[in-house]
Amino acid sequence: MSLTDDLNEPLSDAEVTRRKLLLALGGGALAAAGLGAAITTLEYMKPNVLFEPATRFPVGRPEEIAPGSVLALPRQKVYVVRGPAGIYAMSSVCTHLGCIIQHRRAAGQKEGFFCPCHGSAFDLEGKVVGGPAPRPLDRLDVKIEGGKLVVDTQKKVPPTTVLEV
Amino acid sequence: MSFLQRSRLFRSIVRHGLPDSVRNRALVTFTNFFLHIQPVKVRLRAMQFTRTFYLGGLSAACFFILVVTGVLLMFYYHPSVPRAYEDMKDLEFVVSSGVFLRNLHRWSAHAMVALVMLHMVRVFFAGAYRPPREFNWVIGVVLLLLTIGLSYTGYLLPWDQLAYWGVTVGTNMAAAVPVLGDQIRFLMLGGHGVNENALIRFYVLHCVVLPLALTVGIALHIWRVRKDGGLYLPPKG
């Protein structure tokens, strides 16, 4: 049998249809595999176990926190304040760009919180009193369970919420 | 010398004769891997210093210095929370030439960002982004973003206060993206804060992913300069 140069022969309709089908099948399979690989790789990049501090934790008995005092929990990034109306917890993460605010109590200055990164200032209730912060500090859920205060940093509450003790 | 050039070893490496004819001079460029990105012939007008101020070439030279010094720094640096800051201090005060290499890496990085920006300005004012070179402008923008990405990921690695809070602020800016912001931040950091996961992620991006992408990008960029007709020259007159 002699070889023929079939590249020069015109394609029949059946061949065109077959090529289109094979192209669609092959292309579709590659696209599906590529999409699957992209999704699983993205999932891989999201850690399932995190070695971060617990978001729900006890902070002690309410009577141990003296009125007018501010309890700093740097690891959990929380301040627990006992004001005149009661106890409340606030996130110590600045609402501007996420630096950690510092409690400030100096003679001749109003007590409050101050962010070292861009100079945002908050009063003891977490209201913005200066700087670029767009909203008050996040107030966090505090409950008494078995006589102990328990803070949940995942639950945000309205900025006027106070736990009466 | 001519004896060496006639040796079989030399002829196996350099396959053309002395550059004493037009053909051989062209072969010098054609047959050399490192020279073949150059055109065989260059117009005198294209060689003027004020044509390009060598800004693209200087950016590439900075990248070369950064790869060499970066690889050397990697021999002492451990991307872990207990070691990163200590290793950076050791490079500064204990390792021979460590402070020189670290500063060379740092200043080359600053220079590269500046040179890439100036290169972009030069190309813009020359009008060299116009057809047929418009896609090479797009590649150039990608190279600029990769350069800034390298600068940003390298910022965290000393693991000092500036690095820590700089990346805290930077990733919170990424979190300001509508809808997906928090997820982007979580993916960047591998957690909810700047911690050990963030350090290893930035390290891998800084030392492997971004330099590889930039190398491929630079190759494409220079290749396209050739294919798009070489350096843009304004019409005479």
Coordinates of C-alpha atoms in Angstrom, one line a residue:
Chain A
M1 CA 0.0 0.0 0.0
S2 CA 1.4 3.4 -0.9
L3 CA 1.3 6.2 1.5
T4 CA -0.9 9.2 0.6
D5 CA -0.6 12.7 1.8
D6 CA -4.0 13.0 3.4
L7 CA -3.2 16.5 4.7
N8 CA -4.0 17.6 1.1
E9 CA -7.3 15.7 0.9
P10 CA -10.4 17.7 1.8
L11 CA -12.1 16.7 5.1
S12 CA -15.4 14.9 5.0
D13 CA -18.3 16.2 7.1
A14 CA -18.1 13.1 9.3
E15 CA -14.4 13.9 10.0
V16 CA -15.2 17.5 10.8
T17 CA -17.9 16.4 13.2
R18 CA -15.7 13.8 14.8
R19 CA -12.9 16.3 15.3
K20 CA -15.2 18.9 16.8
L21 CA -16.6 16.2 19.2
L22 CA -13.1 15.0 20.2
L23 CA -12.0 18.6 20.6
A24 CA -15.0 19.3 22.9
L25 CA -14.4 16.1 24.9
G26 CA -10.7 16.7 25.3
G27 CA -11.0 20.4 26.0
G28 CA -13.9 19.8 28.4
A29 CA -11.9 17.2 30.3
L30 CA -8.8 19.5 30.5
A31 CA -11.0 22.4 31.7
A32 CA -12.7 20.2 34.3
A33 CA -9.3 18.9 35.5
G34 CA -7.8 22.4 35.6
L35 CA -10.8 23.8 37.5
G36 CA -10.6 20.9 40.0
A37 CA -6.9 21.4 40.5
A38 CA -7.4 25.1 41.0
I39 CA -10.2 24.6 43.6
T40 CA -8.3 21.9 45.5
T41 CA -5.1 24.0 45.5
L42 CA -7.0 27.0 46.9
E43 CA -8.5 24.7 49.6
Y44 CA -5.1 23.4 50.4
M45 CA -3.9 27.0 51.0
K46 CA -6.6 27.5 53.7
P47 CA -5.3 26.0 56.9
N48 CA -7.9 23.8 58.7
V49 CA -6.1 23.8 62.1
L50 CA -4.8 27.0 63.6
F51 CA -2.6 27.4 66.6
E52 CA -4.1 30.6 67.7
P53 CA -5.4 31.7 71.1
A54 CA -9.0 30.5 72.0
T55 CA -11.7 32.9 71.0
R56 CA -13.8 32.0 74.0
F57 CA -12.1 32.1 77.4
P58 CA -12.7 32.8 81.1
V59 CA -11.2 36.0 82.6
G60 CA -11.9 35.5 86.3
R61 CA -14.6 36.4 88.8
P62 CA -16.3 39.8 88.4
E63 CA -15.7 40.7 92.0
E64 CA -11.9 40.4 91.3
I65 CA -12.1 43.3 88.9
A66 CA -12.1 46.5 90.9
P67 CA -14.4 49.3 89.8
G68 CA -12.6 51.7 87.5
S69 CA -10.0 49.3 86.4
V70 CA -8.9 48.1 83.0
L71 CA -7.8 44.5 82.6
A72 CA -5.4 43.9 79.6
L73 CA -5.3 40.5 77.9
P74 CA -2.6 41.0 75.3
R75 CA -2.5 37.4 74.0
Q76 CA -6.3 37.4 73.3
K77 CA -6.1 41.1 72.2
V78 CA -8.9 42.1 74.6
Y79 CA -9.4 44.8 77.2
V80 CA -12.0 44.1 80.0
V81 CA -13.2 47.4 81.6
R82 CA -15.2 47.8 84.8
G83 CA -16.9 51.2 84.4
P84 CA -19.6 52.8 86.6
A85 CA -22.4 50.9 84.9
G86 CA -20.8 47.5 84.9
I87 CA -18.3 45.3 83.0
Y88 CA -17.7 45.2 79.3
A89 CA -15.0 43.7 77.0
M90 CA -13.5 45.4 74.0
S91 CA -11.2 44.2 71.2
S92 CA -7.7 45.9 71.5
V93 CA -7.4 45.8 67.6
C94 CA -7.6 49.3 66.2
T95 CA -10.6 49.7 63.8
H96 CA -8.3 51.7 61.5
L97 CA -5.7 49.2 60.2
G98 CA -5.5 46.5 62.9
C99 CA -2.6 47.6 65.2
I100 CA -2.9 46.9 68.9
I101 CA -4.1 49.9 71.0
Q102 CA -2.5 50.8 74.3
H103 CA -4.3 51.7 77.5
R104 CA -3.2 55.2 78.5
R105 CA -3.7 56.6 82.0
A106 CA -1.4 59.6 82.6
A107 CA -1.8 62.6 84.9
G108 CA -3.5 65.5 83.2
Q109 CA -4.8 63.4 80.3
K110 CA -8.2 61.8 79.9
E111 CA -8.0 58.0 80.4
G112 CA -8.5 56.0 77.2
F113 CA -6.8 54.0 74.5
F114 CA -4.2 55.1 71.9
C115 CA -3.0 53.4 68.7
P116 CA 0.8 53.8 68.1
C117 CA 0.5 53.2 64.4
H118 CA -1.5 56.1 63.1
G119 CA -2.5 57.9 66.3
S120 CA -6.1 56.9 66.6
A121 CA -7.5 57.7 70.1
F122 CA -10.5 56.1 71.9
D123 CA -12.1 56.9 75.3
L124 CA -12.7 54.3 77.9
E125 CA -16.0 53.3 76.3
G126 CA -14.2 52.7 73.0
K127 CA -15.6 55.8 71.2
V128 CA -13.3 57.5 68.7
V129 CA -11.9 60.8 70.1
G130 CA -9.2 61.4 67.6
G131 CA -7.2 60.0 64.7
P132 CA -8.2 58.1 61.5
A133 CA -10.2 55.3 63.1
P134 CA -13.5 55.0 61.3
R135 CA -15.6 53.4 64.0
P136 CA -15.6 52.7 67.8
L137 CA -13.7 49.7 69.2
D138 CA -15.5 46.4 68.8
R139 CA -17.4 45.5 71.9
L140 CA -17.3 41.8 72.7
D141 CA -19.8 39.4 74.3
V142 CA -19.2 38.9 78.1
K143 CA -21.3 36.4 80.1
I144 CA -21.1 35.0 83.6
E145 CA -20.8 31.2 83.6
G146 CA -20.4 29.4 87.0
G147 CA -19.5 32.7 88.6
K148 CA -16.7 33.5 86.1
L149 CA -16.7 36.0 83.3
V150 CA -16.4 34.4 79.9
V151 CA -15.4 36.5 76.8
D152 CA -16.3 35.5 73.3
T153 CA -14.2 37.4 70.7
Q154 CA -16.3 35.9 67.9
K155 CA -19.5 37.6 69.1
K156 CA -19.6 41.3 68.6
V157 CA -22.3 43.2 70.6
P158 CA -23.6 46.8 70.2
P159 CA -21.1 49.4 71.6
T160 CA -23.3 50.4 74.5
T161 CA -23.7 46.9 75.9
V162 CA -22.6 46.6 79.6
L163 CA -22.9 43.6 81.9
E164 CA -24.3 44.8 85.2
V165 CA -22.7 43.2 88.2
Chain B
M1 CA 45.9 32.1 21.6
S2 CA 45.3 31.0 18.0
F3 CA 46.5 27.5 19.1
L4 CA 43.8 27.4 21.8
Q5 CA 41.2 28.7 19.3
R6 CA 42.0 25.9 16.9
S7 CA 41.7 23.2 19.7
R8 CA 38.8 20.8 19.5
L9 CA 37.5 21.8 22.9
F10 CA 37.3 25.4 22.0
R11 CA 35.7 24.6 18.6
S12 CA 33.1 22.5 20.4
I13 CA 32.0 25.5 22.5
V14 CA 32.5 28.3 20.0
R15 CA 31.3 27.0 16.7
H16 CA 32.1 30.0 14.5
G17 CA 35.4 31.6 13.4
L18 CA 36.9 34.9 14.5
P19 CA 34.4 37.8 14.1
D20 CA 36.3 39.1 11.1
S21 CA 33.4 38.9 8.6
V22 CA 29.8 40.2 8.7
R23 CA 28.6 36.6 8.8
N24 CA 30.9 35.6 11.8
R25 CA 30.0 38.8 13.6
A26 CA 26.3 37.9 13.3
L27 CA 27.0 34.3 14.4
V28 CA 28.7 35.6 17.6
T29 CA 25.3 36.9 18.7
F30 CA 23.1 34.2 17.1
T31 CA 25.0 31.3 18.6
N32 CA 25.5 32.6 22.1
F33 CA 22.7 31.9 24.6
F34 CA 23.4 35.0 26.7
L35 CA 23.8 37.3 23.7
H36 CA 21.0 36.1 21.5
I37 CA 18.5 38.4 23.3
Q38 CA 20.4 41.2 21.6
P39 CA 19.7 42.2 18.0
V40 CA 22.4 41.3 15.6
K41 CA 22.7 44.9 14.6
V42 CA 21.8 48.0 16.6
R43 CA 21.2 51.5 15.3
L44 CA 23.6 54.1 16.6
R45 CA 20.6 56.3 17.6
A46 CA 19.4 53.4 19.8
M47 CA 22.7 53.3 21.7
Q48 CA 22.5 56.9 23.0
F49 CA 22.5 56.9 26.8
T50 CA 19.7 59.5 26.9
R51 CA 17.5 57.2 24.7
T52 CA 16.8 54.8 27.6
F53 CA 19.1 55.9 30.5
Y54 CA 19.7 52.1 30.7
L55 CA 16.8 52.0 33.1
G56 CA 15.5 48.6 32.1
G57 CA 19.0 47.1 32.1
L58 CA 19.7 48.6 35.5
S59 CA 16.5 47.1 36.9
A60 CA 17.5 43.7 35.6
A61 CA 21.0 44.2 37.0
C62 CA 19.4 45.0 40.4
F63 CA 17.3 41.8 40.2
F64 CA 20.5 39.8 39.5
I65 CA 22.2 41.3 42.5
L66 CA 19.1 40.6 44.6
V67 CA 19.1 36.9 43.5
V68 CA 22.7 36.4 44.4
T69 CA 22.6 38.2 47.7
G70 CA 19.2 36.7 48.5
V71 CA 20.5 33.2 48.0
L72 CA 23.5 33.9 50.2
L73 CA 21.2 35.3 53.0
M74 CA 19.1 32.1 52.8
F75 CA 22.1 30.1 54.0
Y76 CA 21.7 31.7 57.5
Y77 CA 18.0 32.6 57.7
H78 CA 15.4 30.3 59.2
P79 CA 11.8 31.4 58.4
S80 CA 10.5 30.5 61.9
V81 CA 9.2 32.7 64.7
P82 CA 11.9 31.8 67.3
R83 CA 14.8 32.1 64.8
A84 CA 13.9 34.7 62.1
Y85 CA 14.8 37.9 64.2
E86 CA 17.8 36.2 65.8
D87 CA 19.2 35.1 62.4
M88 CA 18.7 38.7 61.0
K89 CA 20.7 40.0 64.0
D90 CA 23.4 37.3 63.5
L91 CA 23.7 38.4 59.8
E92 CA 24.1 42.0 61.1
F93 CA 26.7 41.3 63.9
V94 CA 28.1 37.8 63.7
V95 CA 28.3 36.5 60.1
S96 CA 31.3 37.6 58.0
S97 CA 30.2 40.1 55.4
G98 CA 26.6 39.4 56.6
V99 CA 25.9 43.1 57.2
F100 CA 27.3 44.0 53.7
L101 CA 25.2 41.3 52.0
R102 CA 22.0 42.3 53.9
N103 CA 22.5 46.0 53.1
L104 CA 23.3 45.2 49.5
H105 CA 20.1 43.2 49.3
R106 CA 18.1 46.0 51.0
W107 CA 19.5 48.9 48.9
S108 CA 19.2 47.0 45.6
A109 CA 15.6 46.3 46.4
H110 CA 14.9 50.0 47.0
A111 CA 16.8 50.9 43.8
M112 CA 15.0 48.2 41.8
V113 CA 11.6 49.6 42.7
A114 CA 12.8 53.2 41.9
L115 CA 14.4 52.1 38.6
V116 CA 11.4 50.1 37.5
M117 CA 9.2 53.1 38.1
L118 CA 11.6 55.4 36.3
H119 CA 11.8 52.9 33.4
M120 CA 8.0 53.0 33.2
V121 CA 8.0 56.9 33.2
R122 CA 10.7 56.9 30.4
V123 CA 8.7 54.5 28.2
F124 CA 5.6 56.5 28.8
F125 CA 7.1 59.8 27.8
A126 CA 8.8 58.3 24.8
G127 CA 5.4 57.0 23.7
A128 CA 7.0 53.5 23.4
Y129 CA 3.9 51.8 24.7
R130 CA 2.0 52.4 21.5
P131 CA 1.4 49.7 18.9
P132 CA 3.0 47.3 18.2
R133 CA 4.4 47.4 21.7
E134 CA 1.2 47.7 23.7
F135 CA 1.2 44.1 25.0
N136 CA 4.8 44.6 26.2
W137 CA 3.6 47.5 28.3
V138 CA 1.1 45.2 29.9
I139 CA 3.9 42.7 30.7
G140 CA 5.8 45.6 32.1
V141 CA 3.0 46.5 34.4
V142 CA 2.9 42.8 35.6
L143 CA 6.7 43.1 36.2
L144 CA 6.1 46.2 38.3
L145 CA 3.5 44.5 40.4
L146 CA 5.8 41.5 40.9
T147 CA 8.6 43.8 41.9
I148 CA 6.4 45.5 44.5
G149 CA 5.2 42.1 45.6
L150 CA 8.8 41.0 46.2
S151 CA 9.5 44.2 48.1
Y152 CA 6.4 43.7 50.3
T153 CA 6.9 40.0 51.1
G154 CA 10.6 40.7 51.9
Y155 CA 9.5 43.3 54.4
L156 CA 8.1 40.7 56.9
L157 CA 11.2 38.4 56.9
P158 CA 13.3 40.4 59.5
W159 CA 10.4 39.7 61.9
D160 CA 11.1 43.0 63.8
Q161 CA 8.4 45.5 65.0
L162 CA 8.5 47.4 61.8
A163 CA 8.0 44.2 59.8
Y164 CA 5.3 42.9 62.0
W165 CA 3.1 46.0 62.1
G166 CA 3.9 46.9 58.5
V167 CA 2.4 43.6 57.4
T168 CA -0.4 43.9 59.9
V169 CA -1.4 47.2 58.4
G170 CA -0.8 46.0 54.8
T171 CA -2.9 42.9 55.1
N172 CA -5.7 44.9 56.7
M173 CA -5.6 47.1 53.6
A174 CA -6.1 43.9 51.6
A175 CA -9.0 43.1 53.9
A176 CA -10.7 46.3 52.8
V177 CA -11.5 44.7 49.4
P178 CA -15.3 44.4 49.1
V179 CA -16.9 41.0 49.9
L180 CA -13.7 38.9 49.6
G181 CA -11.5 41.1 51.7
D182 CA -11.4 39.0 54.9
Q183 CA -10.8 35.8 52.9
I184 CA -8.0 37.3 50.9
R185 CA -6.3 38.4 54.2
F186 CA -6.9 34.9 55.7
L187 CA -5.2 33.3 52.6
M188 CA -2.3 35.8 52.6
L189 CA -1.6 35.2 56.3
G190 CA -2.7 31.6 56.7
G191 CA -4.5 32.6 59.8
H192 CA -6.2 35.5 61.6
G193 CA -3.1 37.4 62.5
V194 CA 0.6 37.8 61.5
N195 CA 2.0 34.5 62.9
E196 CA 4.2 31.6 62.0
N197 CA 2.0 30.7 59.0
A198 CA 2.2 34.2 57.6
L199 CA 6.0 34.1 58.0
I200 CA 6.5 30.9 56.0
R201 CA 4.0 32.0 53.4
F202 CA 5.8 35.3 52.8
Y203 CA 9.1 33.5 52.8
V204 CA 8.0 31.0 50.1
L205 CA 6.5 33.8 48.0
H206 CA 9.6 35.9 48.4
C207 CA 12.2 33.2 47.7
V208 CA 10.5 30.9 45.2
V209 CA 7.2 31.9 43.7
L210 CA 7.7 35.6 42.9
P211 CA 11.4 35.4 41.7
L212 CA 10.4 32.5 39.4
A213 CA 7.5 34.5 38.0
L214 CA 9.7 37.6 37.6
T215 CA 12.4 35.6 35.8
V216 CA 9.9 34.2 33.3
G217 CA 8.3 37.7 33.0
I218 CA 11.7 39.4 32.3
A219 CA 12.5 36.8 29.7
L220 CA 9.2 37.4 27.9
H221 CA 9.6 41.2 28.2
I222 CA 13.0 41.3 26.6
W223 CA 12.0 38.7 24.0
R224 CA 9.1 40.9 23.0
V225 CA 11.3 44.0 22.8
R226 CA 13.2 42.1 20.0
K227 CA 10.1 40.7 18.3
D228 CA 8.3 44.1 18.4
G229 CA 11.1 45.6 16.3
G230 CA 13.7 46.5 18.9
L231 CA 13.9 49.8 20.9
Y232 CA 11.4 52.4 19.9
L233 CA 13.0 55.2 18.0
P234 CA 11.1 58.4 17.3
P235 CA 10.9 59.4 13.6
K236 CA 13.9 61.5 12.5
G237 CA 13.5 65.3 12.1

